[in-house]
Coordinates of C-alpha atoms in Angstrom, one line a residue:
X22 CA 179.8 1.7 30.6
X23 CA 176.5 0.0 30.7
X24 CA 173.7 0.8 33.2
X25 CA 172.5 -1.9 35.5
X26 CA 168.7 -2.3 35.0
X27 CA 168.5 -3.6 38.6
X28 CA 167.4 -7.3 38.7
X29 CA 167.5 -7.2 42.5
X30 CA 164.7 -8.1 44.9
X31 CA 162.9 -4.9 44.1
X32 CA 159.3 -5.5 43.7
X33 CA 158.7 -7.5 46.9
X34 CA 156.3 -5.5 49.1
X35 CA 155.5 -3.0 46.4
X36 CA 152.0 -2.1 45.3
X37 CA 150.9 -2.9 41.7
X38 CA 151.3 0.8 40.7
X39 CA 154.8 0.9 42.2
X40 CA 155.8 -2.4 40.4
X41 CA 154.5 -1.0 37.1
X42 CA 156.6 2.2 37.4
X43 CA 159.7 0.2 38.5
X44 CA 159.1 -2.0 35.4
X45 CA 158.8 1.1 33.2
X46 CA 162.2 2.3 34.5
X47 CA 163.8 -1.2 34.0
X48 CA 162.5 -1.4 30.4
X49 CA 163.7 2.1 29.6
X50 CA 167.2 1.2 30.9
X51 CA 167.2 -2.1 29.0
X52 CA 166.2 -0.4 25.7
X53 CA 168.3 2.8 26.0
X54 CA 171.3 1.8 28.1
X55 CA 170.8 4.8 30.3
X56 CA 168.7 5.8 33.3
X57 CA 165.5 7.8 32.5
X58 CA 164.8 11.3 33.6
X59 CA 161.5 12.0 35.3
X60 CA 159.9 13.1 32.0
X61 CA 161.0 9.8 30.4
X62 CA 159.6 7.8 33.4
X63 CA 156.3 9.7 33.0
X64 CA 156.3 8.9 29.2
X65 CA 156.9 5.2 29.8
X66 CA 154.6 4.8 32.8
X67 CA 151.1 3.5 32.2
X68 CA 149.8 6.3 34.4
X69 CA 149.4 10.1 34.0
X70 CA 151.9 12.6 35.2
X71 CA 150.3 13.3 38.6
X72 CA 149.9 9.7 39.5
X73 CA 153.4 8.8 38.2
X74 CA 155.0 11.6 40.2
X75 CA 153.2 10.3 43.3
X76 CA 154.4 6.8 42.7
X77 CA 158.0 8.0 42.0
X78 CA 158.0 9.8 45.4
X79 CA 156.7 6.7 47.1
X80 CA 159.4 4.6 45.5
X81 CA 162.1 7.1 46.5
X82 CA 160.8 7.0 50.1
X83 CA 160.9 3.2 50.1
X84 CA 164.4 3.2 48.7
X85 CA 163.3 1.1 45.7
X86 CA 164.4 3.8 43.3
X87 CA 167.3 6.3 43.7
X88 CA 168.1 9.5 41.9
X89 CA 171.4 10.2 40.3
X90 CA 172.9 13.0 38.2
X91 CA 173.8 12.5 34.6
X92 CA 174.8 14.8 31.8
X93 CA 172.3 15.1 29.0
X94 CA 172.7 17.4 26.0
X95 CA 175.3 19.4 27.9
X96 CA 173.1 19.9 31.0
X97 CA 172.9 18.1 34.3
X98 CA 169.8 16.0 34.6
X99 CA 168.3 14.0 37.5
X100 CA 167.8 10.4 36.5
X101 CA 166.2 7.4 38.2
X102 CA 167.8 4.1 38.9
X103 CA 166.5 1.0 40.5
X104 CA 168.1 0.4 43.8

């Protein structure tokens, strides 16, 4: 059950910051075969946590990224997928 890293048209109309965070999510999925949690997105992002959180919120509002629920270490975790 592999995770689609989302090679769709995402990226068109996005700011440079938004594209960089989408690329960080895509790379995480490609390397780990699972969608990243918010903490993992922040770790992989070239920006700090405040800026990355703002960009994630923008991407969610635009529909470029969606949240999903996944079990990690016996707990439910919110993860991010490229839409």
